[in-house]
Short mmCIF file of C-alpha atoms in Angstrom, two decimals:
data_model
loop_
_atom_site.label_atom_id
_atom_site.label_comp_id
_atom_site.label_asym_id
_atom_site.label_seq_id
_atom_site.Cartn_x
_atom_site.Cartn_y
_atom_site.Cartn_z
CA UNK A 2 22.20 -40.79 -263.03
CA UNK A 3 21.69 -39.07 -258.92
CA UNK A 4 22.73 -36.41 -256.98
CA UNK A 5 24.87 -35.10 -254.70
CA UNK A 6 26.31 -31.71 -253.09
CA UNK A 7 30.21 -30.88 -252.04
CA UNK A 8 31.04 -30.38 -248.99
CA UNK A 9 32.46 -27.62 -248.73
CA UNK A 10 29.16 -25.17 -249.89
CA UNK A 11 27.35 -25.02 -246.68
CA UNK A 12 29.95 -22.68 -245.85
CA UNK A 13 30.20 -24.11 -243.09
CA UNK A 14 34.64 -24.21 -241.71
CA UNK A 15 35.74 -27.76 -241.76
CA UNK A 16 36.48 -28.02 -238.76
CA UNK A 17 32.34 -28.78 -238.08
CA UNK A 18 32.55 -31.42 -239.62
CA UNK A 19 29.83 -33.31 -238.66
CA UNK A 20 27.90 -30.38 -238.59
CA UNK A 21 27.88 -30.15 -242.94
CA UNK A 22 27.42 -33.52 -242.92
CA UNK A 23 23.56 -33.25 -240.71
CA UNK A 24 23.18 -29.76 -242.40
CA UNK A 25 23.69 -31.52 -245.80
CA UNK A 26 21.07 -34.44 -245.01
CA UNK A 27 18.80 -32.44 -243.06
CA UNK A 28 18.00 -29.52 -245.11
CA UNK A 29 18.87 -30.26 -248.59
CA UNK A 30 17.90 -34.48 -248.30
CA UNK A 31 20.70 -35.35 -249.81
CA UNK A 32 23.05 -38.51 -248.99
CA UNK A 33 25.87 -38.40 -252.10
CA UNK A 34 28.79 -35.70 -251.06
CA UNK A 35 32.15 -35.04 -252.44
CA UNK A 36 34.16 -34.45 -249.47
CA UNK A 37 37.39 -32.36 -249.23
CA UNK A 38 40.33 -30.97 -246.23
CA UNK A 39 41.67 -28.07 -247.34
CA UNK A 40 45.20 -28.24 -245.54
CA UNK A 41 44.20 -26.23 -242.56
CA UNK A 42 43.38 -29.22 -240.35
CA UNK A 43 46.22 -32.19 -240.42
CA UNK A 44 44.35 -35.83 -241.47
CA UNK A 45 46.60 -37.92 -238.50
CA UNK A 46 44.74 -41.01 -237.79
CA UNK A 47 42.63 -39.18 -235.75
CA UNK A 48 40.90 -36.37 -237.35
CA UNK A 49 40.30 -39.11 -240.06
CA UNK A 50 38.87 -41.88 -237.72
CA UNK A 51 36.49 -38.70 -236.71
CA UNK A 52 35.02 -37.93 -239.87
CA UNK A 53 35.38 -41.53 -240.75
CA UNK A 54 32.76 -42.27 -238.07
CA UNK A 55 30.36 -39.55 -239.13
CA UNK A 56 30.89 -40.31 -242.28
CA UNK A 57 29.04 -43.30 -241.24
CA UNK A 58 26.92 -41.87 -238.35
CA UNK A 59 24.72 -39.94 -241.75
CA UNK A 60 24.81 -42.51 -243.64
CA UNK A 61 26.29 -40.77 -246.54
CA UNK A 62 27.66 -41.74 -249.68
CA UNK A 63 30.76 -39.81 -250.78
CA UNK A 64 31.99 -40.96 -254.27
CA UNK A 65 35.34 -39.29 -254.40
CA UNK A 66 37.35 -36.79 -252.16
CA UNK A 67 39.37 -33.68 -253.18
CA UNK A 68 41.73 -31.01 -251.74
CA UNK A 69 43.00 -28.12 -251.65
CA UNK A 70 45.91 -26.49 -250.57
CA UNK A 71 46.64 -24.40 -248.01
CA UNK A 72 48.06 -20.75 -249.33
CA UNK A 73 46.17 -21.00 -252.96
CA UNK A 74 44.57 -17.82 -254.50
CA UNK A 75 42.12 -17.51 -256.84
CA UNK A 76 41.67 -13.57 -256.47
CA UNK A 77 42.90 -13.33 -260.93
CA UNK A 78 43.95 -15.87 -263.22
CA UNK A 79 48.07 -14.74 -262.25
CA UNK A 80 47.19 -15.40 -258.68
CA UNK A 81 45.56 -18.60 -259.66
CA UNK A 82 48.73 -19.10 -261.62
CA UNK A 83 51.33 -19.17 -259.20
CA UNK A 84 49.63 -20.75 -256.08
CA UNK A 85 47.13 -23.83 -256.61
CA UNK A 86 48.28 -26.92 -256.90
CA UNK A 87 51.50 -28.70 -257.77
CA UNK A 88 53.20 -25.80 -260.72
CA UNK A 89 55.20 -23.94 -257.47
CA UNK A 90 58.47 -26.66 -256.92
CA UNK A 91 57.88 -24.20 -252.77
CA UNK A 92 55.01 -25.94 -251.91
CA UNK A 93 55.55 -29.66 -253.87
CA UNK A 94 56.46 -31.66 -250.91
CA UNK A 95 53.99 -30.03 -248.10
CA UNK A 96 50.85 -30.58 -250.91
CA UNK A 97 52.42 -34.41 -251.54
CA UNK A 98 52.66 -35.03 -247.55
CA UNK A 99 49.20 -33.77 -247.78
CA UNK A 100 47.79 -35.41 -250.48
CA UNK A 101 48.91 -39.07 -249.42
CA UNK A 102 47.04 -38.04 -245.86
CA UNK A 103 43.78 -37.30 -247.91
CA UNK A 104 44.51 -40.89 -250.37
CA UNK A 105 44.73 -42.61 -246.36
CA UNK A 106 41.41 -41.15 -245.30
CA UNK A 107 39.96 -42.12 -249.34
CA UNK A 108 41.71 -45.58 -249.20
CA UNK A 109 39.74 -45.90 -245.95
CA UNK A 110 36.52 -45.11 -247.43
CA UNK A 111 36.68 -47.62 -249.79
CA UNK A 112 36.67 -44.80 -252.58
CA UNK A 113 38.32 -44.86 -255.68
CA UNK A 114 38.68 -41.50 -257.05
CA UNK A 115 40.50 -38.26 -255.53
CA UNK A 116 39.62 -34.98 -256.89
CA UNK A 117 42.43 -31.77 -257.06
CA UNK A 118 43.61 -28.98 -258.75
CA UNK A 119 47.25 -30.31 -259.35
CA UNK A 120 48.06 -26.64 -261.35
CA UNK A 121 48.62 -24.63 -264.52
CA UNK A 122 49.45 -26.57 -266.95
CA UNK A 123 51.41 -24.90 -269.92
CA UNK A 124 49.75 -24.73 -273.43
CA UNK A 125 53.84 -25.15 -274.76
CA UNK A 126 55.16 -28.06 -273.81
CA UNK A 127 58.71 -26.51 -273.96
CA UNK A 128 57.83 -24.84 -271.26
CA UNK A 129 60.45 -25.57 -268.44
CA UNK A 130 57.05 -25.72 -265.81
CA UNK A 131 55.35 -28.11 -268.64
CA UNK A 132 58.16 -31.03 -267.88
CA UNK A 133 57.41 -30.02 -263.90
CA UNK A 134 54.00 -30.64 -264.30
CA UNK A 135 54.26 -33.73 -265.87
CA UNK A 136 56.71 -35.09 -263.66
CA UNK A 137 54.80 -34.31 -260.26
CA UNK A 138 52.20 -35.49 -261.86
CA UNK A 139 53.47 -38.61 -262.20
CA UNK A 140 54.63 -38.90 -259.03
CA UNK A 141 50.87 -38.19 -257.22
CA UNK A 142 49.33 -40.69 -259.77
CA UNK A 143 51.98 -43.00 -258.81
CA UNK A 144 51.29 -42.71 -255.03
CA UNK A 145 47.44 -42.73 -255.93
CA UNK A 146 47.51 -45.79 -258.11
CA UNK A 147 49.48 -48.11 -255.23
CA UNK A 148 46.25 -47.43 -253.80
CA UNK A 149 43.78 -48.53 -256.11
CA UNK A 150 42.61 -44.85 -256.53
CA UNK A 151 41.71 -42.71 -259.59
CA UNK A 152 43.04 -38.87 -259.66
CA UNK A 153 40.97 -36.56 -261.06
CA UNK A 154 42.36 -33.22 -262.20
CA UNK A 155 39.72 -30.54 -261.92
CA UNK A 156 38.93 -29.38 -265.49
CA UNK A 157 40.54 -24.77 -263.77
CA UNK A 158 39.96 -23.66 -267.27
CA UNK A 159 43.42 -21.04 -267.51
CA UNK A 160 43.79 -24.20 -269.88
CA UNK A 161 42.40 -25.52 -273.00
CA UNK A 162 40.60 -29.15 -272.41
CA UNK A 163 42.69 -29.93 -275.50
CA UNK A 164 46.20 -28.96 -273.41
CA UNK A 165 44.92 -31.03 -270.29
CA UNK A 166 44.11 -33.76 -272.72
CA UNK A 167 47.57 -34.30 -274.71
CA UNK A 168 48.64 -33.58 -270.56
CA UNK A 169 47.49 -36.51 -269.29
CA UNK A 170 48.92 -38.19 -272.51
CA UNK A 171 52.16 -37.05 -271.75
CA UNK A 172 51.90 -38.56 -268.76
CA UNK A 173 51.14 -41.87 -269.64
CA UNK A 174 48.76 -43.04 -265.69
CA UNK A 175 46.58 -44.46 -266.18
CA UNK A 176 44.98 -43.13 -263.53
CA UNK A 177 44.89 -39.81 -264.74
CA UNK A 178 41.55 -38.79 -265.36
CA UNK A 179 39.43 -35.61 -265.47
CA UNK A 180 36.88 -33.88 -262.54
CA UNK A 181 34.77 -31.61 -265.13
CA UNK A 182 34.18 -28.16 -264.23
CA UNK A 183 31.96 -26.10 -266.92
CA UNK A 184 31.50 -23.08 -264.48
CA UNK A 185 35.66 -22.93 -264.69
CA UNK A 186 35.96 -23.47 -268.10
CA UNK A 187 33.13 -20.06 -269.20
CA UNK A 188 34.75 -18.67 -266.35
CA UNK A 189 38.18 -19.08 -266.83
CA UNK A 190 39.22 -19.26 -270.06
CA UNK A 191 35.63 -18.32 -271.77
CA UNK A 192 35.37 -21.69 -272.86
CA UNK A 193 32.14 -23.58 -274.98
CA UNK A 194 32.01 -26.14 -271.88
CA UNK A 195 30.09 -28.87 -274.09
CA UNK A 196 32.93 -28.45 -276.52
CA UNK A 197 35.34 -28.75 -273.81
CA UNK A 198 33.88 -31.29 -272.56
CA UNK A 199 33.42 -33.67 -276.14
CA UNK A 200 37.85 -32.85 -275.81
CA UNK A 201 37.41 -34.98 -272.72
CA UNK A 202 34.94 -36.81 -272.55
CA UNK A 203 36.98 -40.20 -272.62
CA UNK A 204 38.70 -39.33 -269.67
CA UNK A 205 35.42 -37.70 -267.12
CA UNK A 206 35.18 -40.06 -264.75
CA UNK A 207 33.28 -37.05 -262.76
CA UNK A 208 31.76 -33.85 -262.88
CA UNK A 209 30.57 -30.47 -260.23
CA UNK A 210 27.30 -28.87 -261.56
CA UNK A 211 28.17 -25.28 -260.86
CA UNK A 212 27.59 -22.39 -263.38
CA UNK A 213 28.89 -19.52 -263.64
CA UNK A 214 29.26 -15.99 -266.13
CA UNK A 215 31.62 -16.09 -268.96
CA UNK A 216 34.89 -13.72 -268.02
CA UNK A 217 34.48 -9.57 -268.54
CA UNK A 218 38.02 -9.61 -268.55
CA UNK A 219 41.60 -10.99 -269.39
CA UNK A 220 42.62 -12.47 -265.81
CA UNK A 221 39.50 -11.93 -264.02
CA UNK A 222 37.38 -15.04 -262.95
CA UNK A 223 33.92 -13.87 -264.35
CA UNK A 224 31.39 -14.87 -261.69
CA UNK A 225 30.25 -17.95 -260.38
CA UNK A 226 26.34 -17.58 -259.25
CA UNK A 227 23.67 -20.70 -258.54
CA UNK A 228 23.10 -23.16 -260.29
CA UNK A 229 20.76 -21.73 -263.12
CA UNK A 230 21.07 -18.33 -262.95
CA UNK A 231 25.07 -18.45 -265.32
CA UNK A 232 25.59 -19.40 -268.41
CA UNK A 233 26.70 -23.21 -268.90
CA UNK A 234 24.08 -24.54 -270.64
CA UNK A 235 22.54 -27.09 -267.70
CA UNK A 236 19.52 -28.28 -270.07
CA UNK A 237 22.70 -28.68 -272.52
CA UNK A 238 25.45 -29.50 -270.07
CA UNK A 239 23.41 -33.28 -268.65
CA UNK A 240 22.22 -33.85 -271.78
CA UNK A 241 25.60 -33.83 -273.14
CA UNK A 242 26.54 -35.98 -270.43
CA UNK A 243 23.76 -38.26 -271.34
CA UNK A 244 24.94 -38.86 -274.91
CA UNK A 245 29.09 -39.54 -273.36
CA UNK A 246 27.62 -42.13 -271.79
CA UNK A 247 28.48 -40.64 -268.19
CA UNK A 248 26.09 -42.27 -265.87
CA UNK A 249 28.30 -41.17 -262.48
CA UNK A 250 26.39 -38.56 -259.22
CA UNK A 251 25.80 -34.89 -259.98
CA UNK A 252 27.62 -33.37 -258.21
CA UNK A 253 26.67 -29.05 -257.29
CA UNK A 254 29.41 -26.76 -256.21
CA UNK A 255 28.18 -23.48 -254.87
CA UNK A 256 31.55 -21.52 -253.97
CA UNK A 257 29.47 -18.32 -252.39
CA UNK A 258 26.18 -16.19 -251.31
CA UNK A 259 24.42 -15.48 -249.11
CA UNK A 260 22.05 -18.37 -249.16
CA UNK A 261 23.62 -21.50 -250.60
CA UNK A 262 21.11 -23.70 -249.04
CA UNK A 263 18.38 -22.52 -251.34
CA UNK A 264 20.52 -22.42 -253.59
CA UNK A 265 21.72 -25.93 -253.41
CA UNK A 266 18.12 -27.00 -252.83
CA UNK A 267 16.65 -25.54 -255.83
CA UNK A 268 20.13 -26.79 -257.77
CA UNK A 269 19.21 -30.36 -257.28
CA UNK A 270 15.15 -29.18 -258.80
CA UNK A 271 16.64 -28.33 -261.67
CA UNK A 272 18.66 -31.41 -261.64
CA UNK A 273 15.73 -33.39 -260.86
CA UNK A 274 13.85 -32.27 -263.35
CA UNK A 275 16.94 -33.22 -266.39
CA UNK A 276 17.82 -36.90 -264.69
#
């Protein structure tokens, strides 16, 4: 296993892409970076070329890409359900265009994994939104499959691992996999990350090493904290990854806090002792 970081963890604006990579190389001494795009800057051919040039300049290895979407809100569980991913039909076409643009950049980088929060999956397959989510996920998978890219559905925690596992089977696309985030499982649904990972182990192609405290109030996220300061159980989680045969990079993600550089460096030291 190797250690990497998400580009957005540095809390540097997306438009300063080269400064993000320079900071990662010079202040974190890492060269594995999951890069992303948030829908605020159009990923046209010129923008993709600019970013790829910076990636090559700073000798960055990219194991996967990701997209988020303008208009998403994680303020509460309710707003996340309504606004994240492809759940709302009103956002589908705009967001499909954005993820297709990122797929083109993923191809240009010769990378074969793109991750995203696809949106809330209802627990019941009889819910009308379940069929919508199944169909739009098939559409995204088919677009990515034409480009030899797997879709890593991010564990959001608002649905159980079993719901996600069954949904993936129902979608029926061989390139639909899982990007596992233990903090989301804990802070959104109060799920045990180790038990949830066990359910999804055959599908996991990427992970985020992020820490959190459990949710304390229904509908409100538990706090995201620096790696090693929460309750995901970093040592147990890494041991479980080894047990299931996961060999990919451990990608540190830090969403907030006043000292992301320090938090990421300390998190990387924890992981170096465990791998």
